[in-house]
Amino acid sequence: MDRLFRPRSIALVGASDRSIWSVSAFDNLKRAGFTGRVVPVNPKGGVIHGVEAATSIGAIGEPIDAALLMVPEAVMHDTLHDLKAAGVGGAVILSAGFAETGEEGVQRQAALSATAREAGIRILGPNCLGFANMADGAPIWTTPLRRPMPNPTLAVVSQSGALASQMEQFAYQQRIALTHMISTGNEADVTIADAIEYLAHRSEARAIALFLETVRNPAAFARAVEAANAAGKAVVVLKVGTSEAAAAAAQAHTGSLVGDDRVFDALCRRLGVVRVKSLEELVVTADIIGRIGKVERPGLAMMAMSGGLCEIAVDQAEVDDLPLPALAPETLAALREALPSYATPNNPLDTTGAAMTQPNLIAEAMRIVSNDPAIGLVSFVFDAPAKADARGFAARFIDAVGQGIAKAATPGLMFSHTFSPVSGEGRGMADAAGVAYSGGGLRHALTAISHLFRWSEAQPQALDLNRASGVRPQIGDGERGVLDYLASHGVPVIPGAVATSADEAVETARGFGGPAVLKIASPDIPHKTEVGGVALRLSGDEAVAQAYADIRARVEAAKPEARIDGVIVSPMRSGGVELFVGTLKDPQWGPAIAVGLGGVFVEALKDTSLRLLPITEADALEMMDELRGKALLDGFRGAAAVDRAAAARAIVAIGDAALALGSDLVSLEVNPLLADGERIEALDGLVIWEDNDEHA
Amino acid sequence: MDRLFRPRSIALVGASDRSIWSVSAFDNLKRAGFTGRVVPVNPKGGVIHGVEAATSIGAIGEPIDAALLMVPEAVMHDTLHDLKAAGVGGAVILSAGFAETGEEGVQRQAALSATAREAGIRILGPNCLGFANMADGAPIWTTPLRRPMPNPTLAVVSQSGALASQMEQFAYQQRIALTHMISTGNEADVTIADAIEYLAHRSEARAIALFLETVRNPAAFARAVEAANAAGKAVVVLKVGTSEAAAAAAQAHTGSLVGDDRVFDALCRRLGVVRVKSLEELVVTADIIGRIGKVERPGLAMMAMSGGLCEIAVDQAEVDDLPLPALAPETLAALREALPSYATPNNPLDTTGAAMTQPNLIAEAMRIVSNDPAIGLVSFVFDAPAKADARGFAARFIDAVGQGIAKAATPGLMFSHTFSPVSGEGRGMADAAGVAYSGGGLRHALTAISHLFRWSEAQPQALDLNRASGVRPQIGDGERGVLDYLASHGVPVIPGAVATSADEAVETARGFGGPAVLKIASPDIPHKTEVGGVALRLSGDEAVAQAYADIRARVEAAKPEARIDGVIVSPMRSGGVELFVGTLKDPQWGPAIAVGLGGVFVEALKDTSLRLLPITEADALEMMDELRGKALLDGFRGAAAVDRAAAARAIVAIGDAALALGSDLVSLEVNPLLADGERIEALDGLVIWEDNDEHA
């Protein structure tokens, strides 16, 4: 991989002074200060880009690490064989005409992959713009690049070359220096996962910004993210396909499947990946996380020279679910002592314009708030100037912020009021003062900080995607089959026993106490109510005995041929809150579990929370807390509050029970899981297998 | 007002070469090309800002239109009297130390207002940065301003001077030229409403961007917005206080009340005001709406040279509820004919990079999609270059977009991929090609376009805030009082009649058909169930007669002293969907109405829609459609679908019934309004008056 991504010699195959791609690639190498050999290759030979061209790869006469292939699809096969013969390590294929064009293209691409594998050559593309290794001054990139900037902190990976270019342009405008930019295109060989894994080990970048249309190798993707996590690098992703329409568009566009978007959200949470919603948010968030690194606790202290901006911040923080904690009394007292009377100690802190004349007080205020027990990050809103100002005011101010950050007990960040390009001088001033600075503006900075906080708290868990298709465990037929299976895995289920006589039914009901429910037990009667096979709210021995006789008689009359195991006796439950707990199987990411409030809530409001399996009790508690209707769990209208810990244990057990059913399981549903104070009970369960054979 | 906002002569009172405010104000006038007289005033006289200073206003010796007051609060009273004596028309008061500082400051400000009124001088401020009339080259602004740009299209009004400055800076970075910028500060005289009304009549701007902390004169604000609407100018507002915490912060900061935020949302909808959530969104949205104007239908056609960006657009459009309609078959056929085979006709349309070589095709494609019956706006994503490019590629491309827009049947817009500063050359190129261009990037542009579409469709209604506190209409006491009142205003209510004998009860119940409900009718028994005064689900004459006797006996035993009017007989209702309909009285904006799904939905999920009263049936239909749980209205789980038109009529009638109760009404609640297919009935009603006297 290093020969491809850190080449010391490069061939431009199909080079021509008339090709803007070829010209750009050559110019980029020059501008990046590439020190190795660059050989244009063209059958006609001559001088190309001012350099003597080789007529073929073979004619170069010395080993070449990587080649950029700008040749038609038709000669690709032969070209790869030439590369093999010349001992080239990797190739960037700009050419289009493969999987993105339809079924025939898919076959051409498969052939290309096979040839490359056989030739032992790593391929980036086809249908990509290349990569730019700025850290080593070795770009193979086919549109004009800007000169590398100092102190690179961010790597960019994108399945779309056009968007990678946009990100590079945007990062430049913000003076965010890139270590690498990799456009993976059709991924005939090197996938997004390979790129992430490579960057995890090689790049100086502390964050990886990723534009994603589809994940072609889920297991490798999960491993790559884990490698990035292990290296302390945040992975921030903009993935399209959040809307159904986008899924359709992506299919038209890339010919690839787009998995269910909510499952991808669950995956991100699982792996500790930060998911964002726009290109600006992608770059700004990855940049800020990269500059700050993990914080010890979520809690932002913000200072600005504008009360209005402080108010906007409070509203925005609520949208982002960003903690802007109230300061502790000791912090407020210390601020009152340190600051002149004009400032009202508060978070956010409006320092008023008067702060301009006393920047040193700002540094002291930053130190004070950073010691507040609720604060994990201090910030100041100030625009780095476009040009070093004559009177040196901005530089003095930024120095003061730098002193504040140096003295602070937490990391610190300075960001602009609104979105604002960052000049080289502005970035230089901030760097010199030791100030992490973002020109993203209040809105993007606060969103990024909320991501930073969640990322800092995340505890990524490994993902096992190699679940074997095991033998299906035995689940009993009939009414109690799934419930008994659940019970055997530690899920609390409603008690129930089959009675074969009225006396036995009475005995059993007495044992449960309270009113009883009777249901016919028969493998041949799926719809029990229709044949009069159910009786509810039975109080007292007499009622139970009578119901037993009635049910037997009615069923006998309606379905004389049915096998009858007896009558199931259960306690009658009323009140409590119904939960819905169900698992699903995602084709890419495997089993996941959804929790919602049962009944109309889950059906009409789609109010559910989703996680990949397995989950922990902490996950289950979090899932309940995400429900919009969670107030129902807290003793709504005088009902008993649900014992959330007990409910969480039941949810975890349901997930584990689903996993134990192996990879043929499509879904295990418990609906409802009745939660009544401390009593949590599965009242009904349903199993759906791959071949649509249902066990209810 | 014109003497203040369009002065031909200006005095800078308290001018000094050592004051950055004074220096800035003077420099701004010079830079804006102010052609009138500018006189520094300072008791010491001498030369200030290179100009002979007057020792007092009176010493100037000729009439002055407007004065900037940079004098301490202590001498403000005398200064205003000097101004009066000199015949000055208006004053901008930079000085702080008034209502923003607390109770004493409020009193000082009241005295200031009184003095100014008495002196016949209009005042902007105190505690403001001034105003900048760029259209007439007449700024009185106390921090450095940029030079005015040509073709101004936007006006800015802000209660925060610091944020006005930020907006000016941001607008400049986007090369959005301002006609006016007005910072209203503490609004001792000129309020935000006055500023809007002035701009509605005077400014060339087609949109007004507004930063708002609080509205001090609701009726004037509503009138000002109506004036702007009448002049075809959009009002776009960023109002803080969406979160409760922000409301607290605003109180600390401005000492003014912040009304309920959801009511302000309803107000914006009522008046056709566009509400946004960040400073960037404020400026970008107002700019785009100003450039495009009303569109004939909501429906965006988007083209970009990147499939990835098209996919992001689809996701973003879903978030913004922005219609990106599928193109009609004829449109697709026309596109197929016009475009080379590389492009798949679609919306958004990925023109691929190949469009770069054939810009004329883009113009043709824009013409074609603009004629699609679902499209109201065509757009192309392209970054205006920072500098006129040597090869003229960008200019040629922008010209082609301009030709497309010229040929299009709808307005057209070009916007950048990501947030991107706009250079003077870039703006000039777009202007020259007749291209409306925004550097706001995909995310902000799509959000702005969704606002544009809603604004274009909005039908603002006037707001009557001068509702007299009328005589309270007579509402009968007891169980049926509110229901009978509702019925008299055309609200369908559950039938019910008071029976004074068992026979009468039986007769009445028979008349309704089906099972009945009996309730004791007594003005002395608020909690009927507690005394056994209610009986449900009574089927048949015998059950009704028995229940009548039982209720009378139980109540007689429990409350022998209570006056008894009889027993109310009503039909028993079951099934259907419970709606909640309630009105509230906002201290600023008057009566409003909330609609939600009843029961746990409204209580646990706060799933309601809010409008100011009165409303139309169209409003009521829209309100139901906004409910997250609206699926319940559409025949959920086999229930009959609610007749939404009938429900809307009932909701409108409830609103009108509330209005008829006059301004002492705090709330009229109907809970539930039972909706069962075509039958809509109020089952219970509650009236709350200003003095907390409840009628249930």
XYZ file of N, CA and C in Angstrom, chain A residues 126-309:
552
model
N -11.367 2.299 -10.423
C -11.357 3.349 -11.444
C -12.388 4.445 -11.126
N -12.453 5.402 -12.058
C -13.437 6.468 -11.915
C -13.187 7.282 -10.649
N -11.896 7.577 -10.370
C -11.572 8.408 -9.212
C -10.618 9.512 -9.643
N -10.468 10.520 -8.796
C -9.562 11.621 -9.128
C -8.157 11.386 -8.583
N -7.978 10.302 -7.804
C -6.657 9.989 -7.282
C -6.544 10.227 -5.795
N -5.303 10.450 -5.348
C -5.083 10.769 -3.936
C -4.032 11.861 -3.876
N -4.025 12.547 -2.738
C -2.987 13.567 -2.546
C -2.371 13.335 -1.182
N -1.168 12.813 -1.167
C -0.426 12.660 0.076
C 0.368 13.950 0.282
N -0.243 14.859 1.049
C 0.389 16.167 1.255
C 1.505 16.055 2.280
N 1.328 15.120 3.206
C 2.308 14.968 4.286
C 3.679 14.651 3.709
N 3.712 13.819 2.653
C 4.994 13.433 2.054
C 5.230 14.140 0.724
N 4.396 15.109 0.410
C 4.568 15.824 -0.849
C 4.448 14.911 -2.061
N 3.508 13.973 -2.018
C 3.383 13.009 -3.106
C 1.933 12.857 -3.553
N 1.400 13.834 -4.275
C 0.017 13.697 -4.746
C -0.053 13.054 -6.136
N -1.019 12.167 -6.330
C -1.369 11.761 -7.694
C -2.826 12.167 -7.859
N -3.033 13.369 -8.281
C -4.373 13.976 -8.264
C -4.569 14.753 -9.556
N -5.753 14.633 -10.133
C -5.920 15.034 -11.517
C -6.687 16.339 -11.751
N -6.975 17.076 -10.674
C -7.462 18.453 -10.856
C -6.531 19.355 -10.046
N -6.534 20.662 -10.310
C -5.547 21.528 -9.647
C -5.687 21.534 -8.121
N -4.556 21.348 -7.447
C -4.513 21.387 -5.979
C -3.800 22.644 -5.521
N -4.154 23.076 -4.323
C -3.399 24.160 -3.711
C -2.110 23.622 -3.093
N -1.188 24.545 -2.862
C 0.087 24.200 -2.257
C -0.163 23.644 -0.847
N 0.575 22.638 -0.409
C 0.372 22.109 0.948
C 0.596 23.203 1.997
N -0.184 23.137 3.069
C -0.037 24.105 4.165
C 0.726 23.448 5.310
N 1.316 24.250 6.198
C 2.057 23.652 7.316
C 1.127 23.034 8.364
N 1.693 22.199 9.207
C 0.975 21.579 10.340
C -0.331 20.899 9.956
N -0.301 19.938 9.055
C -1.564 19.316 8.660
C -2.180 18.535 9.820
N -3.523 18.594 9.904
C -4.223 17.962 11.025
C -5.386 17.091 10.573
N -5.689 17.108 9.289
C -6.919 16.444 8.852
C -6.659 15.595 7.614
N -7.301 14.423 7.557
C -7.276 13.599 6.349
C -8.687 13.523 5.788
N -8.787 13.473 4.465
C -10.090 13.424 3.804
C -10.159 12.166 2.950
N -11.255 11.425 3.077
C -11.496 10.263 2.230
C -12.885 10.429 1.633
N -13.013 10.193 0.329
C -14.308 10.416 -0.301
C -14.535 9.432 -1.432
N -15.748 8.911 -1.516
C -16.083 8.071 -2.661
C -16.356 8.921 -3.890
N -16.607 10.209 -3.672
C -16.818 11.104 -4.810
C -15.597 11.998 -4.972
N -15.012 11.967 -6.144
C -13.848 12.814 -6.408
C -14.217 14.283 -6.399
N -15.380 14.618 -6.993
C -15.805 16.012 -7.053
C -15.950 16.579 -5.643
N -16.527 15.785 -4.744
C -16.716 16.295 -3.382
C -15.400 16.361 -2.623
N -14.470 15.448 -2.911
C -13.148 15.561 -2.298
C -12.528 16.889 -2.694
N -12.637 17.248 -3.968
C -12.110 18.535 -4.421
C -12.780 19.683 -3.681
N -14.102 19.597 -3.541
C -14.811 20.655 -2.818
C -14.319 20.750 -1.383
N -14.078 19.597 -0.766
C -13.617 19.617 0.624
C -12.227 20.215 0.720
N -11.394 19.896 -0.249
C -10.039 20.456 -0.233
C -10.113 21.974 -0.355
N -10.981 22.429 -1.248
C -11.135 23.864 -1.454
C -11.665 24.535 -0.188
N -12.643 23.885 0.402
C -13.246 24.433 1.620
C -12.227 24.426 2.770
N -11.483 23.341 2.884
C -10.471 23.266 3.940
C -9.424 24.350 3.727
N -9.050 24.589 2.478
C -8.057 25.624 2.201
C -8.603 26.983 2.626
N -9.859 27.226 2.278
C -10.494 28.496 2.621
C -10.489 28.710 4.146
N -10.552 27.613 4.900
C -10.506 27.691 6.355
C -9.078 27.524 6.872
N -8.116 27.421 5.965
C -6.717 27.156 6.316
C -6.612 25.964 7.275
N -7.286 24.905 6.871
C -7.162 23.618 7.557
C -6.273 22.772 6.663
N -5.083 22.452 7.160
C -4.127 21.731 6.322
C -4.444 20.236 6.324
N -4.395 19.640 5.126
C -4.689 18.217 4.980
C -3.390 17.408 4.950
N -3.429 16.236 5.598
C -2.297 15.316 5.442
C -2.483 14.495 4.164
N -3.687 13.997 3.967
C -3.993 13.183 2.799
C -5.397 13.500 2.326
N -5.615 13.277 1.054
C -6.968 13.273 0.516
C -7.029 12.081 -0.428
N -7.994 11.208 -0.222
C -8.069 10.004 -1.045
C -9.464 9.900 -1.641
N -9.532 9.794 -2.961
C -10.807 9.600 -3.646
C -10.845 8.148 -4.105
N -11.812 7.378 -3.618
C -11.766 5.931 -3.881
C -12.563 5.501 -5.099
N -13.418 6.373 -5.637
C -14.140 6.038 -6.869
C -14.910 4.730 -6.767
N -14.747 3.893 -7.803
C -15.537 2.653 -7.871
C -15.024 1.541 -6.956
N -13.850 1.713 -6.386
C -13.312 0.748 -5.415
C -13.181 -0.664 -5.973
N -12.565 -0.767 -7.132
C -12.320 -2.104 -7.685
C -11.368 -2.881 -6.779
N -10.499 -2.164 -6.080
C -9.560 -2.830 -5.170
C -9.547 -2.109 -3.822
N -8.900 -0.958 -3.771
C -8.807 -0.211 -2.507
C -10.171 0.390 -2.182
N -10.702 0.019 -1.025
C -12.002 0.536 -0.610
C -11.803 1.658 0.402
N -12.922 2.245 0.763
C -12.921 3.264 1.794
C -12.322 2.690 3.080
N -12.596 1.429 3.335
C -12.061 0.794 4.547
C -10.544 0.710 4.480
N -10.006 0.328 3.319
C -8.550 0.277 3.171
C -7.938 1.657 3.386
N -8.597 2.670 2.831
C -8.066 4.029 2.953
C -8.036 4.455 4.420
N -9.128 4.168 5.140
C -9.167 4.555 6.560
C -8.088 3.812 7.337
N -7.976 2.528 7.063
C -6.998 1.725 7.793
C -5.581 2.245 7.513
N -5.309 2.565 6.263
C -3.992 3.104 5.912
C -3.733 4.405 6.687
N -4.737 5.295 6.685
C -4.570 6.590 7.357
C -4.439 6.418 8.866
N -5.141 5.424 9.400
C -5.051 5.179 10.846
C -3.608 4.923 11.237
N -2.885 4.209 10.376
C -1.510 3.849 10.722
C -0.495 4.873 10.243
N -0.777 5.565 9.147
C 0.255 6.376 8.528
C 0.099 7.881 8.683
N -1.134 8.344 8.733
C -1.297 9.791 8.647
C -1.016 10.458 9.992
N -0.493 11.700 9.915
C -0.321 12.516 11.112
C -1.666 13.088 11.565
N -2.637 12.995 10.705
C -3.931 13.615 10.987
C -4.534 13.034 12.257
N -5.187 13.893 13.019
C -5.852 13.426 14.232
C -7.330 13.162 13.980
N -7.784 13.437 12.771
C -9.176 13.138 12.430
C -9.273 12.816 10.942
N -10.249 11.994 10.610
C -10.475 11.586 9.224
C -11.892 12.004 8.851
N -11.998 12.847 7.827
C -13.310 13.275 7.341
C -13.667 12.426 6.133
N -14.856 11.877 6.170
C -15.221 10.822 5.233
C -16.534 11.157 4.539
N -16.526 11.174 3.187
C -17.792 11.253 2.458
C -18.099 9.881 1.884
N -19.294 9.387 2.194
C -19.618 7.994 1.957
C -20.945 7.863 1.227
N -20.921 7.068 0.158
C -22.187 6.740 -0.500
C -22.633 5.342 -0.091
N -21.676 4.430 -0.004
C -22.015 3.057 0.353
C -20.785 2.393 0.946
N -21.018 1.409 1.803
C -19.911 0.636 2.362
C -19.898 -0.713 1.656
N -18.807 -1.023 0.963
C -18.789 -2.254 0.167
C -18.339 -3.459 0.968
N -17.565 -3.238 2.032
C -17.111 -4.359 2.846
C -17.303 -4.007 4.323
N -18.490 -4.322 4.853
C -18.817 -3.893 6.213
C -17.791 -4.343 7.257
N -17.348 -5.591 7.192
C -16.434 -6.079 8.223
C -15.124 -5.300 8.175
N -14.615 -5.061 6.973
C -13.368 -4.309 6.843
C -13.554 -2.874 7.309
N -14.724 -2.310 7.012
C -15.000 -0.939 7.447
C -14.963 -0.856 8.975
N -15.624 -1.811 9.612
C -15.643 -1.817 11.078
C -14.222 -1.956 11.629
N -13.433 -2.843 11.038
C -12.043 -3.014 11.507
C -11.235 -1.742 11.298
N -11.440 -1.087 10.168
C -10.678 0.136 9.877
C -11.001 1.223 10.888
N -12.287 1.359 11.209
C -12.675 2.373 12.191
C -12.066 2.031 13.544
N -12.057 0.749 13.878
C -11.452 0.349 15.155
C -9.954 0.689 15.171
N -9.308 0.524 14.031
C -7.887 0.889 13.958
C -7.714 2.392 14.164
N -8.608 3.182 13.553
C -8.523 4.632 13.736
C -8.768 4.986 15.197
N -9.769 4.354 15.803
C -10.042 4.592 17.228
C -8.813 4.279 18.064
N -8.194 3.134 17.765
C -7.030 2.714 18.541
C -5.906 3.732 18.415
N -5.845 4.378 17.255
C -4.809 5.380 17.042
C -5.237 6.755 17.559
N -6.420 6.815 18.194
C -6.891 8.093 18.754
C -7.393 9.067 17.713
N -7.668 8.571 16.499
C -8.134 9.461 15.431
C -9.654 9.359 15.309
N -10.311 10.499 15.314
C -11.760 10.506 15.144
C -12.106 10.247 13.681
N -13.147 9.467 13.457
C -13.684 9.301 12.109
C -15.021 10.050 12.059
N -15.108 11.020 11.164
C -16.316 11.837 11.024
C -16.869 11.582 9.637
N -18.144 11.265 9.541
C -18.666 10.824 8.251
C -19.907 11.607 7.826
N -19.915 11.978 6.552
C -21.141 12.447 5.908
C -21.569 11.329 4.976
N -22.667 10.657 5.335
C -23.136 9.565 4.487
C -24.456 9.977 3.874
N -24.567 9.849 2.573
C -25.832 10.177 1.930
C -26.767 8.975 2.003
N -28.007 9.237 1.711
C -29.005 8.175 1.748
C -29.841 8.233 3.000
N -29.903 9.402 3.673
C -30.753 9.476 4.854
C -32.215 9.471 4.446
N -32.485 9.910 3.249
C -33.874 9.893 2.799
C -34.052 8.747 1.817
N -35.271 8.284 1.720
C -35.531 7.198 0.772
C -35.208 7.633 -0.647
N -35.548 8.881 -0.931
C -35.278 9.386 -2.276
C -33.783 9.356 -2.561
N -32.974 9.688 -1.543
C -31.534 9.663 -1.746
C -31.081 8.236 -2.017
N -31.702 7.298 -1.345
C -31.343 5.907 -1.583
C -31.577 5.564 -3.050
N -32.702 6.014 -3.576
C -32.993 5.759 -4.986
C -31.965 6.459 -5.880
N -31.639 7.712 -5.545
C -30.671 8.470 -6.340
C -29.308 7.786 -6.307
N -28.927 7.291 -5.125
C -27.626 6.647 -5.004
C -27.594 5.376 -5.837
N -28.726 4.709 -5.907
C -28.756 3.504 -6.720
C -28.553 3.847 -8.185
N -29.265 4.901 -8.615
C -29.105 5.319 -9.998
C -27.657 5.709 -10.233
N -27.064 6.332 -9.232
C -25.762 6.960 -9.429
C -24.611 5.971 -9.294
N -24.655 5.113 -8.350
C -23.476 4.277 -8.109
C -23.732 2.813 -8.379
N -24.964 2.465 -8.629
C -25.246 1.065 -8.866
C -24.983 0.201 -7.649
N -25.012 0.790 -6.483
C -24.720 -0.004 -5.287
C -25.853 0.104 -4.278
N -25.927 -0.851 -3.406
C -26.996 -0.880 -2.415
C -26.741 0.115 -1.301
N -27.772 0.728 -0.828
C -27.669 1.597 0.340
C -28.487 0.975 1.455
N -27.810 0.624 2.540
C -28.495 -0.031 3.656
C -29.422 0.940 4.361
N -30.213 0.426 5.224
C -31.153 1.247 5.973
C -30.393 2.300 6.758
N -30.850 3.529 6.623
C -30.078 4.633 7.184
C -30.037 4.640 8.698
N -31.112 4.232 9.332
C -31.107 4.267 10.802
C -30.150 3.219 11.357
N -30.001 2.130 10.633
C -29.027 1.138 11.069
C -27.624 1.725 10.982
N -27.376 2.539 9.961
C -26.059 3.154 9.854
C -25.809 4.108 11.025
N -26.856 4.815 11.434
C -26.745 5.635 12.647
C -26.329 4.779 13.838
N -27.000 3.641 13.963
C -26.694 2.746 15.084
C -25.258 2.242 14.978
N -24.836 1.965 13.757
C -23.455 1.522 13.537
C -22.466 2.600 13.993
N -22.735 3.849 13.604
C -21.836 4.944 13.974
C -21.722 5.032 15.491
N -22.847 4.931 16.146
C -22.835 4.995 17.599
C -22.009 3.839 18.168
N -22.195 2.679 17.570
C -21.489 1.495 18.033
C -19.976 1.644 17.908
N -19.559 2.171 16.765
C -18.123 2.235 16.479
C -17.489 3.547 16.950
N -18.305 4.457 17.478
C -17.747 5.738 17.888
C -17.460 6.657 16.715
N -18.193 6.464 15.626
C -18.047 7.330 14.455
C -18.981 8.530 14.615
N -18.502 9.706 14.252
C -19.310 10.919 14.341
C -20.020 11.109 13.003
N -21.323 11.231 13.031
C -22.052 11.402 11.780
C -22.576 12.828 11.662
N -22.351 13.448 10.517
C -22.748 14.836 10.307
C -23.645 14.948 9.080
N -24.137 16.169 8.810
C -25.188 16.325 7.808
C -24.864 17.233 6.640
N -23.710 17.866 6.646
C -23.360 18.704 5.499
C -21.852 18.687 5.338
N -21.395 19.132 4.166
C -19.952 19.168 3.914
C -19.258 20.131 4.871
N -19.902 21.279 5.136
C -19.285 22.239 6.055
C -19.144 21.612 7.434
N -20.220 20.962 7.882
C -20.201 20.352 9.210
C -19.140 19.252 9.263
N -18.972 18.557 8.159
C -17.970 17.481 8.097
C -16.571 18.042 8.346
N -16.223 19.065 7.605
C -14.857 19.591 7.705
C -14.659 20.336 9.026
N -15.637 21.159 9.408
C -15.482 21.936 10.639
C -15.425 21.003 11.853
N -16.302 20.000 11.871
C -16.328 19.090 13.011
C -15.043 18.284 13.100
N -14.628 17.697 11.974
C -13.407 16.895 12.000
C -12.223 17.761 12.402
N -12.196 18.987 11.917
C -11.093 19.891 12.256
C -11.074 20.187 13.752
N -12.233 20.540 14.306
C -12.278 20.908 15.732
C -11.963 19.694 16.600
N -12.530 18.546 16.282
C -12.221 17.354 17.087
C -10.730 17.046 16.988
N -10.184 17.166 15.785
C -8.759 16.899 15.612
C -7.892 17.856 16.424
N -8.273 19.114 16.458
C -7.455 20.091 17.194
C -7.575 19.928 18.699
N -8.774 19.591 19.181
C -9.007 19.564 20.630
C -8.699 18.192 21.222
N -9.087 17.133 20.544
C -8.933 15.800 21.124
C -9.991 15.556 22.188
N -9.889 14.401 22.854
C -10.944 14.067 23.818
C -10.960 15.032 24.988
N -12.154 15.375 25.427
C -12.296 16.205 26.624
C -12.708 15.300 27.777
N -12.467 15.782 28.991
C -12.739 14.918 30.144
C -14.204 14.841 30.503
N -14.942 15.914 30.194
C -16.381 15.884 30.488
C -17.099 16.786 29.496
N -18.358 16.473 29.211
C -19.107 17.342 28.308
C -19.583 18.557 29.084
N -19.305 19.725 28.611
C -19.706 20.948 29.306
C -18.902 22.090 28.729
N -19.579 22.989 28.022
C -18.886 24.083 27.351
C -19.050 25.376 28.143
N -17.941 26.082 28.332
C -18.026 27.459 28.809
C -17.738 28.354 27.612
N -18.617 29.303 27.372
C -18.450 30.160 26.204
C -18.399 31.619 26.622
N -17.501 32.370 25.979
C -17.429 33.812 26.222
C -17.491 34.531 24.886
N -18.198 35.648 24.870
C -18.284 36.432 23.642
C -18.465 37.889 24.002
N -18.077 38.768 23.092
C -18.238 40.195 23.334
C -19.570 40.674 22.793
N -20.623 39.876 22.938
C -21.935 40.259 22.443
C -23.000 39.465 23.177
N -23.874 40.183 23.862
C -24.964 39.515 24.560
C -25.879 38.804 23.591
N -26.109 39.416 22.438
C -26.985 38.795 21.438
C -26.448 37.449 21.017
N -25.136 37.378 20.792
C -24.552 36.108 20.371
C -24.685 35.060 21.479
